[in-house]
Every structure is written in structure tokens, then in C-alpha cells.
Amino acid sequence: MAVVIPVETPNVDYYFTETADRNGYYAVGGARSNVTGVVTVVPGADGKPVVGLDYQVNVWDRYNWDEGKGVHIGKFEIPDGEMGRQHKIGLAQEFNMAGSSSVKHYELGTGAEVPAPDDPGRHARDGGGDIER
């Protein structure tokens, strides 16, 4: 008989840095993330339990422009407040974004390295509302 246990890490904030990931830094800035998965325990052929973990990384954020934030690109300063003003007058749009990596599998106790998740793909983009997590 298999035992299946869902697992989920707490949600944490993640911020891209310009030096580590310029695309993430300029495109997203920061987001929330967590890891969700399932631990499965089944009896092995020798009677010892075989423990497996299937997991994925999840990332989400509201793409918006907050007053008091901004970015420097070369000699130009681009304040988020200005982009927020563009949203208010209809020239820019805030939206929700979310993505999840593919599901990875790991057998505990094998000595193998835990497989790193791939980059989360974007699976949601809309013009309003909250991301439900």
C-alpha cells in the first residue's frame, strides 16, 4: 500500500539582481515563489520503504509600478511612479503573471543529486485581479 503526502514550502519573496540576471531584473524585478510536491512511500522488494519526491517550483507576481521604486538603465532613471501614471491614463497595463517549472522526480536514499528545476514558464497573464495562491 502506498502512502502519499502533499508538501508545500512557505511562500517567499525573490528579487532578481542586475548582475545575476539582467533580464529578470529589468523585466520582473521581484516575485513570490514556493515549492509544491508529493512524497510517496511504497514498500520495496526487500521490505524497506522506497521514498520518492515529485516537486515543482511556482512563481507569481502582479506586474505593476509602485511609487518610490524605479530602475537605472545607463544614464537614464526610469521611476515606477511614471509608469504607474502611464497605466492610469491608459498607455501601460498592469497584469498578473505566474509560472511553474516542470515536475521533477527524486528517489530519496539513492545518493543521487536532487534534480534542479527548470525555469518556470509563464502560464497566466491578464489585465486585472489577484493571483490566488
PDB file of C-alpha atoms in Angstrom:
ATOM      1  CA  MET A   1       0.000   0.000   0.000  1.00  0.00           C
ATOM      2  CA  ALA A   2       1.358   3.423  -0.964  1.00  0.00           C
ATOM      3  CA  VAL A   3       1.294   6.431   1.340  1.00  0.00           C
ATOM      4  CA  VAL A   4       1.055   9.813  -0.416  1.00  0.00           C
ATOM      5  CA  ILE A   5       1.754  13.072   1.441  1.00  0.00           C
ATOM      6  CA  PRO A   6       1.348  16.504  -0.203  1.00  0.00           C
ATOM      7  CA  VAL A   7       4.064  19.027   0.744  1.00  0.00           C
ATOM      8  CA  GLU A   8       4.419  22.779   0.236  1.00  0.00           C
ATOM      9  CA  THR A   9       7.081  25.258   1.330  1.00  0.00           C
ATOM     10  CA  PRO A  10       6.146  28.694   2.654  1.00  0.00           C
ATOM     11  CA  ASN A  11       5.841  31.482   0.084  1.00  0.00           C
ATOM     12  CA  VAL A  12       8.989  33.617  -0.111  1.00  0.00           C
ATOM     13  CA  ASP A  13       9.900  36.825  -1.911  1.00  0.00           C
ATOM     14  CA  TYR A  14      12.615  36.605  -4.555  1.00  0.00           C
ATOM     15  CA  TYR A  15      14.358  39.570  -6.166  1.00  0.00           C
ATOM     16  CA  PHE A  16      16.491  39.400  -9.287  1.00  0.00           C
ATOM     17  CA  THR A  17      19.756  41.317  -9.255  1.00  0.00           C
ATOM     18  CA  GLU A  18      21.128  43.119 -12.276  1.00  0.00           C
ATOM     19  CA  THR A  19      24.438  41.258 -12.071  1.00  0.00           C
ATOM     20  CA  ALA A  20      22.949  37.754 -11.695  1.00  0.00           C
ATOM     21  CA  ASP A  21      20.076  38.030 -14.207  1.00  0.00           C
ATOM     22  CA  ARG A  22      19.673  41.253 -16.196  1.00  0.00           C
ATOM     23  CA  ASN A  23      16.538  40.007 -17.987  1.00  0.00           C
ATOM     24  CA  GLY A  24      14.797  39.080 -14.730  1.00  0.00           C
ATOM     25  CA  TYR A  25      15.933  42.307 -13.078  1.00  0.00           C
ATOM     26  CA  TYR A  26      14.600  44.610 -15.803  1.00  0.00           C
ATOM     27  CA  ALA A  27      11.544  42.577 -16.790  1.00  0.00           C
ATOM     28  CA  VAL A  28      10.217  41.414 -13.424  1.00  0.00           C
ATOM     29  CA  GLY A  29      12.251  42.795 -10.536  1.00  0.00           C
ATOM     30  CA  GLY A  30      10.809  40.540  -7.851  1.00  0.00           C
ATOM     31  CA  ALA A  31       8.195  37.853  -7.328  1.00  0.00           C
ATOM     32  CA  ARG A  32       6.854  35.364  -4.783  1.00  0.00           C
ATOM     33  CA  SER A  33       7.745  31.697  -5.031  1.00  0.00           C
ATOM     34  CA  ASN A  34       7.283  28.341  -3.356  1.00  0.00           C
ATOM     35  CA  VAL A  35       7.804  24.656  -3.998  1.00  0.00           C
ATOM     36  CA  THR A  36       4.907  22.189  -4.039  1.00  0.00           C
ATOM     37  CA  GLY A  37       5.017  18.458  -4.348  1.00  0.00           C
ATOM     38  CA  VAL A  38       4.083  14.985  -3.229  1.00  0.00           C
ATOM     39  CA  VAL A  39       6.086  12.494  -1.169  1.00  0.00           C
ATOM     40  CA  THR A  40       5.210   8.888  -1.997  1.00  0.00           C
ATOM     41  CA  VAL A  41       6.256   5.937   0.172  1.00  0.00           C
ATOM     42  CA  VAL A  42       5.839   2.369  -1.142  1.00  0.00           C
ATOM     43  CA  PRO A  43       7.167  -0.959   0.150  1.00  0.00           C
ATOM     44  CA  GLY A  44      10.350  -2.010  -1.667  1.00  0.00           C
ATOM     45  CA  ALA A  45      11.125  -5.545  -2.863  1.00  0.00           C
ATOM     46  CA  ASP A  46      13.320  -6.066   0.221  1.00  0.00           C
ATOM     47  CA  GLY A  47      10.622  -4.813   2.586  1.00  0.00           C
ATOM     48  CA  LYS A  48      12.300  -1.436   3.140  1.00  0.00           C
ATOM     49  CA  PRO A  49      10.303   1.661   2.175  1.00  0.00           C
ATOM     50  CA  VAL A  50      11.055   3.402  -1.111  1.00  0.00           C
ATOM     51  CA  VAL A  51      10.529   7.161  -0.763  1.00  0.00           C
ATOM     52  CA  GLY A  52      10.040   9.372  -3.819  1.00  0.00           C
ATOM     53  CA  LEU A  53       9.503  13.099  -4.181  1.00  0.00           C
ATOM     54  CA  ASP A  54       7.771  14.780  -7.122  1.00  0.00           C
ATOM     55  CA  TYR A  55       8.003  18.578  -6.964  1.00  0.00           C
ATOM     56  CA  GLN A  56       7.854  21.819  -8.914  1.00  0.00           C
ATOM     57  CA  VAL A  57       8.755  25.459  -8.348  1.00  0.00           C
ATOM     58  CA  ASN A  58       5.996  28.081  -8.633  1.00  0.00           C
ATOM     59  CA  VAL A  59       6.484  31.826  -9.209  1.00  0.00           C
ATOM     60  CA  TRP A  60       3.899  34.618  -9.337  1.00  0.00           C
ATOM     61  CA  ASP A  61       3.587  38.378  -9.071  1.00  0.00           C
ATOM     62  CA  ARG A  62       1.472  41.343 -10.050  1.00  0.00           C
ATOM     63  CA  TYR A  63       3.359  43.248 -12.747  1.00  0.00           C
ATOM     64  CA  ASN A  64       2.763  46.774 -11.575  1.00  0.00           C
ATOM     65  CA  TRP A  65       4.505  50.034 -10.887  1.00  0.00           C
ATOM     66  CA  ASP A  66       4.891  51.131  -7.298  1.00  0.00           C
ATOM     67  CA  GLU A  67       5.561  54.744  -6.383  1.00  0.00           C
ATOM     68  CA  GLY A  68       9.025  55.173  -4.888  1.00  0.00           C
ATOM     69  CA  LYS A  69      10.646  52.373  -6.894  1.00  0.00           C
ATOM     70  CA  GLY A  70      12.438  52.539 -10.209  1.00  0.00           C
ATOM     71  CA  VAL A  71      15.411  51.443 -12.264  1.00  0.00           C
ATOM     72  CA  HIS A  72      18.505  52.993 -13.830  1.00  0.00           C
ATOM     73  CA  ILE A  73      19.380  51.944 -17.369  1.00  0.00           C
ATOM     74  CA  GLY A  74      22.659  53.517 -18.405  1.00  0.00           C
ATOM     75  CA  LYS A  75      22.340  57.231 -17.708  1.00  0.00           C
ATOM     76  CA  PHE A  76      18.531  57.111 -17.646  1.00  0.00           C
ATOM     77  CA  GLU A  77      16.435  56.906 -14.495  1.00  0.00           C
ATOM     78  CA  ILE A  78      13.013  55.318 -15.002  1.00  0.00           C
ATOM     79  CA  PRO A  79      10.796  55.802 -11.935  1.00  0.00           C
ATOM     80  CA  ASP A  80       7.976  53.290 -11.407  1.00  0.00           C
ATOM     81  CA  GLY A  81       5.700  56.194 -10.490  1.00  0.00           C
ATOM     82  CA  GLU A  82       5.936  57.450 -14.076  1.00  0.00           C
ATOM     83  CA  MET A  83       4.988  54.013 -15.413  1.00  0.00           C
ATOM     84  CA  GLY A  84       2.108  53.951 -12.912  1.00  0.00           C
ATOM     85  CA  ARG A  85       0.914  57.255 -14.330  1.00  0.00           C
ATOM     86  CA  GLN A  86       1.072  55.724 -17.821  1.00  0.00           C
ATOM     87  CA  HIS A  87      -1.161  52.903 -16.534  1.00  0.00           C
ATOM     88  CA  LYS A  88      -3.678  55.352 -15.070  1.00  0.00           C
ATOM     89  CA  ILE A  89      -4.028  57.225 -18.366  1.00  0.00           C
ATOM     90  CA  GLY A  90      -4.263  54.025 -20.423  1.00  0.00           C
ATOM     91  CA  LEU A  91      -0.819  53.867 -22.070  1.00  0.00           C
ATOM     92  CA  ALA A  92       0.503  50.954 -19.972  1.00  0.00           C
ATOM     93  CA  GLN A  93      -1.155  47.956 -18.377  1.00  0.00           C
ATOM     94  CA  GLU A  94      -0.587  46.128 -15.122  1.00  0.00           C
ATOM     95  CA  PHE A  95      -1.100  42.356 -15.199  1.00  0.00           C
ATOM     96  CA  ASN A  96      -0.775  39.166 -13.199  1.00  0.00           C
ATOM     97  CA  MET A  97       1.944  36.715 -14.082  1.00  0.00           C
ATOM     98  CA  ALA A  98       2.584  33.190 -12.868  1.00  0.00           C
ATOM     99  CA  GLY A  99       4.598  30.184 -13.885  1.00  0.00           C
ATOM    100  CA  SER A 100       5.614  26.723 -12.736  1.00  0.00           C
ATOM    101  CA  SER A 101       8.564  24.515 -13.583  1.00  0.00           C
ATOM    102  CA  SER A 102       8.040  21.038 -14.942  1.00  0.00           C
ATOM    103  CA  VAL A 103       7.575  18.336 -12.307  1.00  0.00           C
ATOM    104  CA  LYS A 104      10.855  16.726 -11.199  1.00  0.00           C
ATOM    105  CA  HIS A 105      11.215  13.315  -9.515  1.00  0.00           C
ATOM    106  CA  TYR A 106      13.756  12.268  -6.872  1.00  0.00           C
ATOM    107  CA  GLU A 107      14.192   8.943  -5.094  1.00  0.00           C
ATOM    108  CA  LEU A 108      15.406   9.588  -1.546  1.00  0.00           C
ATOM    109  CA  GLY A 109      18.258   7.487  -0.208  1.00  0.00           C
ATOM    110  CA  THR A 110      19.832   6.746  -3.600  1.00  0.00           C
ATOM    111  CA  GLY A 111      22.737   9.151  -3.187  1.00  0.00           C
ATOM    112  CA  ALA A 112      21.833  10.879  -6.453  1.00  0.00           C
ATOM    113  CA  GLU A 113      21.694  14.675  -6.604  1.00  0.00           C
ATOM    114  CA  VAL A 114      18.293  16.304  -6.364  1.00  0.00           C
ATOM    115  CA  PRO A 115      17.390  17.464  -9.898  1.00  0.00           C
ATOM    116  CA  ALA A 116      17.290  21.235 -10.246  1.00  0.00           C
ATOM    117  CA  PRO A 117      14.010  22.665 -11.505  1.00  0.00           C
ATOM    118  CA  ASP A 118      13.912  24.235 -14.938  1.00  0.00           C
ATOM    119  CA  ASP A 119      12.858  27.845 -15.440  1.00  0.00           C
ATOM    120  CA  PRO A 120       9.173  28.375 -14.689  1.00  0.00           C
ATOM    121  CA  GLY A 121       7.212  29.074 -17.853  1.00  0.00           C
ATOM    122  CA  ARG A 122       4.620  31.807 -17.912  1.00  0.00           C
ATOM    123  CA  HIS A 123       1.117  30.356 -17.851  1.00  0.00           C
ATOM    124  CA  ALA A 124      -1.058  33.286 -16.846  1.00  0.00           C
ATOM    125  CA  ARG A 125      -1.308  36.876 -17.989  1.00  0.00           C
ATOM    126  CA  ASP A 126      -4.360  39.060 -17.672  1.00  0.00           C
ATOM    127  CA  GLY A 127      -5.327  42.644 -17.184  1.00  0.00           C
ATOM    128  CA  GLY A 128      -6.551  42.562 -13.610  1.00  0.00           C
ATOM    129  CA  GLY A 129      -7.499  40.768 -10.476  1.00  0.00           C
ATOM    130  CA  ASP A 130      -5.447  38.987  -7.888  1.00  0.00           C
ATOM    131  CA  ILE A 131      -3.393  35.857  -8.263  1.00  0.00           C
ATOM    132  CA  GLU A 132      -4.921  33.300  -5.951  1.00  0.00           C
ATOM    133  CA  ARG A 133      -2.239  31.413  -4.005  1.00  0.00           C
TER     134      ARG A 133
END
